[in-house]
């Protein structure tokens, strides 16, 4: 009776995770997985593509000439890899321009500060802002200081780094919260571990009900120095100049290519990351290594003559860093959500792979763990709850099972959104292991008899 009830529940499901007689996926796909891993670990083409992206095109902020060069080049690379249905899914993207910028301490001593304007910030008035500084370690500190101590001053947030997720809120909302108390600018300690005087940029958002003030990141060392001086009762004055401005939205687009399914071409598994980057460094870890590993995963399948049951699609989404319009444009492009079998996003750097987070139900988790065993050779067998990402969030909200490829992340946030995000930070061996992991996971999800089932609320926004 119990078995009959379970069978009926599975039969009634719109997208059953598996049938009772489905073979163990580890056994079923061992030979194919080993072929893909062998090919990935011997590959040099993928890293060469990444080198071209980093050294010949460079950083790729939305609205920039470099991003549009990267879009066209990416489509060429997908065609060269033998992918089908290569196209650009058009969308408008924000065009924020950094311009000239600088910050320096003018009291108690003259000292340049290591700074980067935060993405989407407004400019200072011509000639800049010179003002006394107040320091807040937390938003509670800000409230305790109150308007009487903040009015007309620059707020320096010296928030302790306890992890990216909890710290980035100061970057995202700190300017508006400071403006509510009359601050004239905000300087935010970079959302990163202590590094060698490296400022980290990133997106910030204004509360449209409050005055807009310029905002920039400063290095952790500079923030700690200013905080110590203020704590010792030493007045600190800073001069800030920023010429950032917003131009009209620009034309851009996601780049996609496919290996059409041999039995169900209408059903799609998509793997990808974001093509855009901040306007510093080369966007190598964030997110060039990811998209090149995804592309090369499909290129290897073409070379090996592998064609899964369903369509396997690679997507290079645009505007992840400061708007998310690429993910929204892709959701509109796919239209029929019931044919979206799974979405895998890689946006945590290309250090050594660890496994996958997945927003799926319990039965689907068991299937993914079977696939995970195929990835033990490259250290990527860990399957945990909670998967998704910024670009696939619109799909996940509509019920598509989502996965995020995860790496050890040992040094990712030291390089994240900085001048240091360059090709030399991507270890070729780790890169090839990520490629192998994506190739196996993508192929099996597109070929296995059943489909994953999303867990309620299975998606997460991901890293920005």
PDB file of N, CA and C in Angstrom, residues 356-423:
ATOM      1  N   UNK A 356      28.542  21.049  -5.396  1.00  0.00           N
ATOM      2  CA  UNK A 356      27.395  21.845  -5.810  1.00  0.00           C
ATOM      3  C   UNK A 356      26.434  22.063  -4.649  1.00  0.00           C
ATOM      4  N   UNK A 357      25.864  23.269  -4.609  1.00  0.00           N
ATOM      5  CA  UNK A 357      24.699  23.518  -3.798  1.00  0.00           C
ATOM      6  C   UNK A 357      23.486  23.358  -4.690  1.00  0.00           C
ATOM      7  N   UNK A 358      22.413  22.817  -4.158  1.00  0.00           N
ATOM      8  CA  UNK A 358      21.245  22.534  -4.993  1.00  0.00           C
ATOM      9  C   UNK A 358      19.952  22.826  -4.248  1.00  0.00           C
ATOM     10  N   UNK A 359      19.058  23.542  -4.923  1.00  0.00           N
ATOM     11  CA  UNK A 359      17.748  23.818  -4.357  1.00  0.00           C
ATOM     12  C   UNK A 359      16.731  22.835  -4.894  1.00  0.00           C
ATOM     13  N   UNK A 360      16.816  21.589  -4.427  1.00  0.00           N
ATOM     14  CA  UNK A 360      15.957  20.511  -4.939  1.00  0.00           C
ATOM     15  C   UNK A 360      15.357  19.725  -3.783  1.00  0.00           C
ATOM     16  N   UNK A 361      14.381  18.862  -4.117  1.00  0.00           N
ATOM     17  CA  UNK A 361      13.740  18.058  -3.079  1.00  0.00           C
ATOM     18  C   UNK A 361      14.631  16.885  -2.671  1.00  0.00           C
ATOM     19  N   UNK A 362      14.167  16.116  -1.693  1.00  0.00           N
ATOM     20  CA  UNK A 362      14.996  15.058  -1.109  1.00  0.00           C
ATOM     21  C   UNK A 362      15.346  13.971  -2.124  1.00  0.00           C
ATOM     22  N   UNK A 363      14.378  13.545  -2.934  1.00  0.00           N
ATOM     23  CA  UNK A 363      14.661  12.517  -3.927  1.00  0.00           C
ATOM     24  C   UNK A 363      15.699  13.004  -4.935  1.00  0.00           C
ATOM     25  N   UNK A 364      15.568  14.255  -5.346  1.00  0.00           N
ATOM     26  CA  UNK A 364      16.523  14.811  -6.299  1.00  0.00           C
ATOM     27  C   UNK A 364      17.917  14.924  -5.692  1.00  0.00           C
ATOM     28  N   UNK A 365      17.980  15.225  -4.394  1.00  0.00           N
ATOM     29  CA  UNK A 365      19.277  15.282  -3.734  1.00  0.00           C
ATOM     30  C   UNK A 365      19.980  13.933  -3.800  1.00  0.00           C
ATOM     31  N   UNK A 366      19.231  12.865  -3.679  1.00  0.00           N
ATOM     32  CA  UNK A 366      19.844  11.537  -3.774  1.00  0.00           C
ATOM     33  C   UNK A 366      20.413  11.304  -5.165  1.00  0.00           C
ATOM     34  N   UNK A 367      19.703  11.754  -6.173  1.00  0.00           N
ATOM     35  CA  UNK A 367      20.224  11.628  -7.539  1.00  0.00           C
ATOM     36  C   UNK A 367      21.506  12.437  -7.709  1.00  0.00           C
ATOM     37  N   UNK A 368      21.505  13.655  -7.192  1.00  0.00           N
ATOM     38  CA  UNK A 368      22.688  14.506  -7.323  1.00  0.00           C
ATOM     39  C   UNK A 368      23.884  13.917  -6.580  1.00  0.00           C
ATOM     40  N   UNK A 369      23.635  13.265  -5.466  1.00  0.00           N
ATOM     41  CA  UNK A 369      24.729  12.623  -4.741  1.00  0.00           C
ATOM     42  C   UNK A 369      25.316  11.467  -5.547  1.00  0.00           C
ATOM     43  N   UNK A 370      24.465  10.783  -6.311  1.00  0.00           N
ATOM     44  CA  UNK A 370      24.974   9.746  -7.205  1.00  0.00           C
ATOM     45  C   UNK A 370      25.870  10.348  -8.285  1.00  0.00           C
ATOM     46  N   UNK A 371      25.457  11.504  -8.809  1.00  0.00           N
ATOM     47  CA  UNK A 371      26.302  12.194  -9.795  1.00  0.00           C
ATOM     48  C   UNK A 371      27.581  12.684  -9.129  1.00  0.00           C
ATOM     49  N   UNK A 372      27.450  13.153  -7.889  1.00  0.00           N
ATOM     50  CA  UNK A 372      28.604  13.644  -7.161  1.00  0.00           C
ATOM     51  C   UNK A 372      29.705  12.603  -7.041  1.00  0.00           C
ATOM     52  N   UNK A 373      29.334  11.349  -6.910  1.00  0.00           N
ATOM     53  CA  UNK A 373      30.347  10.289  -6.801  1.00  0.00           C
ATOM     54  C   UNK A 373      31.195  10.191  -8.063  1.00  0.00           C
ATOM     55  N   UNK A 374      30.632  10.606  -9.190  1.00  0.00           N
ATOM     56  CA  UNK A 374      31.389  10.597 -10.441  1.00  0.00           C
ATOM     57  C   UNK A 374      32.479  11.666 -10.438  1.00  0.00           C
ATOM     58  N   UNK A 375      32.358  12.642  -9.529  1.00  0.00           N
ATOM     59  CA  UNK A 375      33.271  13.782  -9.505  1.00  0.00           C
ATOM     60  C   UNK A 375      34.335  13.683  -8.419  1.00  0.00           C
ATOM     61  N   UNK A 376      34.436  12.520  -7.777  1.00  0.00           N
ATOM     62  CA  UNK A 376      35.419  12.359  -6.719  1.00  0.00           C
ATOM     63  C   UNK A 376      36.842  12.560  -7.241  1.00  0.00           C
ATOM     64  N   UNK A 377      37.081  12.185  -8.488  1.00  0.00           N
ATOM     65  CA  UNK A 377      38.416  12.321  -9.073  1.00  0.00           C
ATOM     66  C   UNK A 377      38.921  13.761  -9.070  1.00  0.00           C
ATOM     67  N   UNK A 378      37.997  14.710  -9.179  1.00  0.00           N
ATOM     68  CA  UNK A 378      38.400  16.122  -9.231  1.00  0.00           C
ATOM     69  C   UNK A 378      38.014  16.864  -7.955  1.00  0.00           C
ATOM     70  N   UNK A 379      37.650  16.137  -6.918  1.00  0.00           N
ATOM     71  CA  UNK A 379      37.369  16.746  -5.623  1.00  0.00           C
ATOM     72  C   UNK A 379      36.066  17.507  -5.544  1.00  0.00           C
ATOM     73  N   UNK A 380      35.133  17.215  -6.459  1.00  0.00           N
ATOM     74  CA  UNK A 380      33.901  18.005  -6.539  1.00  0.00           C
ATOM     75  C   UNK A 380      32.659  17.186  -6.194  1.00  0.00           C
ATOM     76  N   UNK A 381      32.769  16.292  -5.238  1.00  0.00           N
ATOM     77  CA  UNK A 381      31.680  15.358  -4.945  1.00  0.00           C
ATOM     78  C   UNK A 381      30.689  15.851  -3.904  1.00  0.00           C
ATOM     79  N   UNK A 382      30.978  16.985  -3.271  1.00  0.00           N
ATOM     80  CA  UNK A 382      30.120  17.470  -2.181  1.00  0.00           C
ATOM     81  C   UNK A 382      28.822  18.058  -2.731  1.00  0.00           C
ATOM     82  N   UNK A 383      27.708  17.540  -2.292  1.00  0.00           N
ATOM     83  CA  UNK A 383      26.386  18.038  -2.705  1.00  0.00           C
ATOM     84  C   UNK A 383      25.653  18.502  -1.452  1.00  0.00           C
ATOM     85  N   UNK A 384      25.289  19.767  -1.421  1.00  0.00           N
ATOM     86  CA  UNK A 384      24.643  20.338  -0.244  1.00  0.00           C
ATOM     87  C   UNK A 384      23.380  21.088  -0.642  1.00  0.00           C
ATOM     88  N   UNK A 385      22.579  21.426   0.336  1.00  0.00           N
ATOM     89  CA  UNK A 385      21.362  22.188   0.084  1.00  0.00           C
ATOM     90  C   UNK A 385      21.686  23.645  -0.219  1.00  0.00           C
ATOM     91  N   UNK A 386      20.816  24.275  -1.011  1.00  0.00           N
ATOM     92  CA  UNK A 386      20.920  25.698  -1.279  1.00  0.00           C
ATOM     93  C   UNK A 386      21.746  26.004  -2.493  1.00  0.00           C
ATOM     94  N   UNK A 387      21.107  26.146  -3.625  1.00  0.00           N
ATOM     95  CA  UNK A 387      21.835  26.456  -4.853  1.00  0.00           C
ATOM     96  C   UNK A 387      21.116  27.531  -5.637  1.00  0.00           C
ATOM     97  N   UNK A 388      21.867  28.231  -6.465  1.00  0.00           N
ATOM     98  CA  UNK A 388      21.260  29.260  -7.291  1.00  0.00           C
ATOM     99  C   UNK A 388      22.276  30.291  -7.678  1.00  0.00           C
ATOM    100  N   UNK A 389      21.825  31.513  -7.865  1.00  0.00           N
ATOM    101  CA  UNK A 389      22.703  32.589  -8.263  1.00  0.00           C
ATOM    102  C   UNK A 389      21.907  33.750  -8.810  1.00  0.00           C
ATOM    103  N   UNK A 390      22.577  34.868  -8.986  1.00  0.00           N
ATOM    104  CA  UNK A 390      21.899  36.085  -9.420  1.00  0.00           C
ATOM    105  C   UNK A 390      21.239  35.936 -10.782  1.00  0.00           C
ATOM    106  N   UNK A 391      21.962  35.359 -11.738  1.00  0.00           N
ATOM    107  CA  UNK A 391      21.450  35.314 -13.105  1.00  0.00           C
ATOM    108  C   UNK A 391      20.357  34.282 -13.310  1.00  0.00           C
ATOM    109  N   UNK A 392      20.377  33.193 -12.542  1.00  0.00           N
ATOM    110  CA  UNK A 392      19.329  32.188 -12.704  1.00  0.00           C
ATOM    111  C   UNK A 392      18.184  32.381 -11.718  1.00  0.00           C
ATOM    112  N   UNK A 393      18.293  33.413 -10.864  1.00  0.00           N
ATOM    113  CA  UNK A 393      17.218  33.658  -9.888  1.00  0.00           C
ATOM    114  C   UNK A 393      15.838  33.809 -10.535  1.00  0.00           C
ATOM    115  N   UNK A 394      15.701  34.515 -11.700  1.00  0.00           N
ATOM    116  CA  UNK A 394      14.372  34.602 -12.307  1.00  0.00           C
ATOM    117  C   UNK A 394      13.811  33.241 -12.724  1.00  0.00           C
ATOM    118  N   UNK A 395      14.676  32.304 -13.107  1.00  0.00           N
ATOM    119  CA  UNK A 395      14.221  30.951 -13.428  1.00  0.00           C
ATOM    120  C   UNK A 395      13.801  30.212 -12.166  1.00  0.00           C
ATOM    121  N   UNK A 396      14.618  30.339 -11.131  1.00  0.00           N
ATOM    122  CA  UNK A 396      14.342  29.609  -9.901  1.00  0.00           C
ATOM    123  C   UNK A 396      13.059  30.078  -9.241  1.00  0.00           C
ATOM    124  N   UNK A 397      12.772  31.370  -9.351  1.00  0.00           N
ATOM    125  CA  UNK A 397      11.524  31.886  -8.770  1.00  0.00           C
ATOM    126  C   UNK A 397      10.305  31.243  -9.409  1.00  0.00           C
ATOM    127  N   UNK A 398      10.470  30.781 -10.644  1.00  0.00           N
ATOM    128  CA  UNK A 398       9.357  30.140 -11.342  1.00  0.00           C
ATOM    129  C   UNK A 398       9.437  28.617 -11.304  1.00  0.00           C
ATOM    130  N   UNK A 399      10.275  28.083 -10.420  1.00  0.00           N
ATOM    131  CA  UNK A 399      10.241  26.654 -10.152  1.00  0.00           C
ATOM    132  C   UNK A 399      11.287  25.798 -10.830  1.00  0.00           C
ATOM    133  N   UNK A 400      12.259  26.388 -11.515  1.00  0.00           N
ATOM    134  CA  UNK A 400      13.304  25.598 -12.149  1.00  0.00           C
ATOM    135  C   UNK A 400      14.309  25.151 -11.084  1.00  0.00           C
ATOM    136  N   UNK A 401      14.674  23.872 -11.061  1.00  0.00           N
ATOM    137  CA  UNK A 401      15.697  23.422 -10.104  1.00  0.00           C
ATOM    138  C   UNK A 401      17.026  24.128 -10.378  1.00  0.00           C
ATOM    139  N   UNK A 402      17.644  24.670  -9.342  1.00  0.00           N
ATOM    140  CA  UNK A 402      18.865  25.435  -9.516  1.00  0.00           C
ATOM    141  C   UNK A 402      20.035  24.854  -8.757  1.00  0.00           C
ATOM    142  N   UNK A 403      21.209  24.949  -9.378  1.00  0.00           N
ATOM    143  CA  UNK A 403      22.446  24.499  -8.758  1.00  0.00           C
ATOM    144  C   UNK A 403      23.499  25.591  -8.863  1.00  0.00           C
ATOM    145  N   UNK A 404      24.378  25.652  -7.876  1.00  0.00           N
ATOM    146  CA  UNK A 404      25.530  26.548  -7.953  1.00  0.00           C
ATOM    147  C   UNK A 404      26.790  25.705  -7.786  1.00  0.00           C
ATOM    148  N   UNK A 405      27.704  25.844  -8.736  1.00  0.00           N
ATOM    149  CA  UNK A 405      28.975  25.151  -8.632  1.00  0.00           C
ATOM    150  C   UNK A 405      29.801  25.858  -7.574  1.00  0.00           C
ATOM    151  N   UNK A 406      30.358  25.115  -6.633  1.00  0.00           N
ATOM    152  CA  UNK A 406      31.063  25.711  -5.517  1.00  0.00           C
ATOM    153  C   UNK A 406      32.532  25.295  -5.513  1.00  0.00           C
ATOM    154  N   UNK A 407      33.370  26.243  -5.125  1.00  0.00           N
ATOM    155  CA  UNK A 407      34.804  25.989  -5.036  1.00  0.00           C
ATOM    156  C   UNK A 407      35.268  26.190  -3.600  1.00  0.00           C
ATOM    157  N   UNK A 408      36.539  25.952  -3.364  1.00  0.00           N
ATOM    158  CA  UNK A 408      37.045  26.107  -2.003  1.00  0.00           C
ATOM    159  C   UNK A 408      37.007  27.563  -1.549  1.00  0.00           C
ATOM    160  N   UNK A 409      37.099  28.494  -2.494  1.00  0.00           N
ATOM    161  CA  UNK A 409      36.982  29.912  -2.161  1.00  0.00           C
ATOM    162  C   UNK A 409      38.018  30.421  -1.173  1.00  0.00           C
ATOM    163  N   UNK A 410      39.208  29.852  -1.205  1.00  0.00           N
ATOM    164  CA  UNK A 410      40.226  30.198  -0.220  1.00  0.00           C
ATOM    165  C   UNK A 410      40.651  31.661  -0.315  1.00  0.00           C
ATOM    166  N   UNK A 411      40.813  32.159  -1.548  1.00  0.00           N
ATOM    167  CA  UNK A 411      41.322  33.517  -1.720  1.00  0.00           C
ATOM    168  C   UNK A 411      40.418  34.383  -2.609  1.00  0.00           C
ATOM    169  N   UNK A 412      39.286  33.865  -2.991  1.00  0.00           N
ATOM    170  CA  UNK A 412      38.420  34.557  -3.949  1.00  0.00           C
ATOM    171  C   UNK A 412      38.107  35.991  -3.521  1.00  0.00           C
ATOM    172  N   UNK A 413      37.774  36.177  -2.250  1.00  0.00           N
ATOM    173  CA  UNK A 413      37.354  37.513  -1.823  1.00  0.00           C
ATOM    174  C   UNK A 413      38.529  38.454  -1.578  1.00  0.00           C
ATOM    175  N   UNK A 414      39.742  37.967  -1.713  1.00  0.00           N
ATOM    176  CA  UNK A 414      40.892  38.865  -1.740  1.00  0.00           C
ATOM    177  C   UNK A 414      40.987  39.563  -3.099  1.00  0.00           C
ATOM    178  N   UNK A 415      40.536  38.888  -4.157  1.00  0.00           N
ATOM    179  CA  UNK A 415      40.647  39.404  -5.523  1.00  0.00           C
ATOM    180  C   UNK A 415      39.352  40.037  -6.026  1.00  0.00           C
ATOM    181  N   UNK A 416      38.255  39.672  -5.428  1.00  0.00           N
ATOM    182  CA  UNK A 416      36.905  40.009  -5.878  1.00  0.00           C
ATOM    183  C   UNK A 416      36.723  41.518  -6.052  1.00  0.00           C
ATOM    184  N   UNK A 417      36.355  41.954  -7.276  1.00  0.00           N
ATOM    185  CA  UNK A 417      36.050  43.356  -7.559  1.00  0.00           C
ATOM    186  C   UNK A 417      37.261  44.277  -7.381  1.00  0.00           C
ATOM    187  N   UNK A 418      38.454  43.775  -7.701  1.00  0.00           N
ATOM    188  CA  UNK A 418      39.660  44.587  -7.522  1.00  0.00           C
ATOM    189  C   UNK A 418      40.535  44.554  -8.769  1.00  0.00           C
ATOM    190  N   UNK A 419      41.566  45.395  -8.742  1.00  0.00           N
ATOM    191  CA  UNK A 419      42.591  45.374  -9.784  1.00  0.00           C
ATOM    192  C   UNK A 419      43.339  44.046  -9.814  1.00  0.00           C
ATOM    193  N   UNK A 420      43.278  43.294  -8.730  1.00  0.00           N
ATOM    194  CA  UNK A 420      44.020  42.034  -8.633  1.00  0.00           C
ATOM    195  C   UNK A 420      43.298  40.850  -9.264  1.00  0.00           C
ATOM    196  N   UNK A 421      42.089  41.054  -9.781  1.00  0.00           N
ATOM    197  CA  UNK A 421      41.358  39.951 -10.411  1.00  0.00           C
ATOM    198  C   UNK A 421      41.881  39.765 -11.834  1.00  0.00           C
ATOM    199  N   UNK A 422      43.003  39.072 -11.941  1.00  0.00           N
ATOM    200  CA  UNK A 422      43.722  38.920 -13.197  1.00  0.00           C
ATOM    201  C   UNK A 422      43.992  37.447 -13.485  1.00  0.00           C
ATOM    202  N   UNK A 423      44.376  37.172 -14.721  1.00  0.00           N
ATOM    203  CA  UNK A 423      44.528  35.787 -15.184  1.00  0.00           C
ATOM    204  C   UNK A 423      45.469  34.968 -14.312  1.00  0.00           C
TER     205      UNK A 423
END
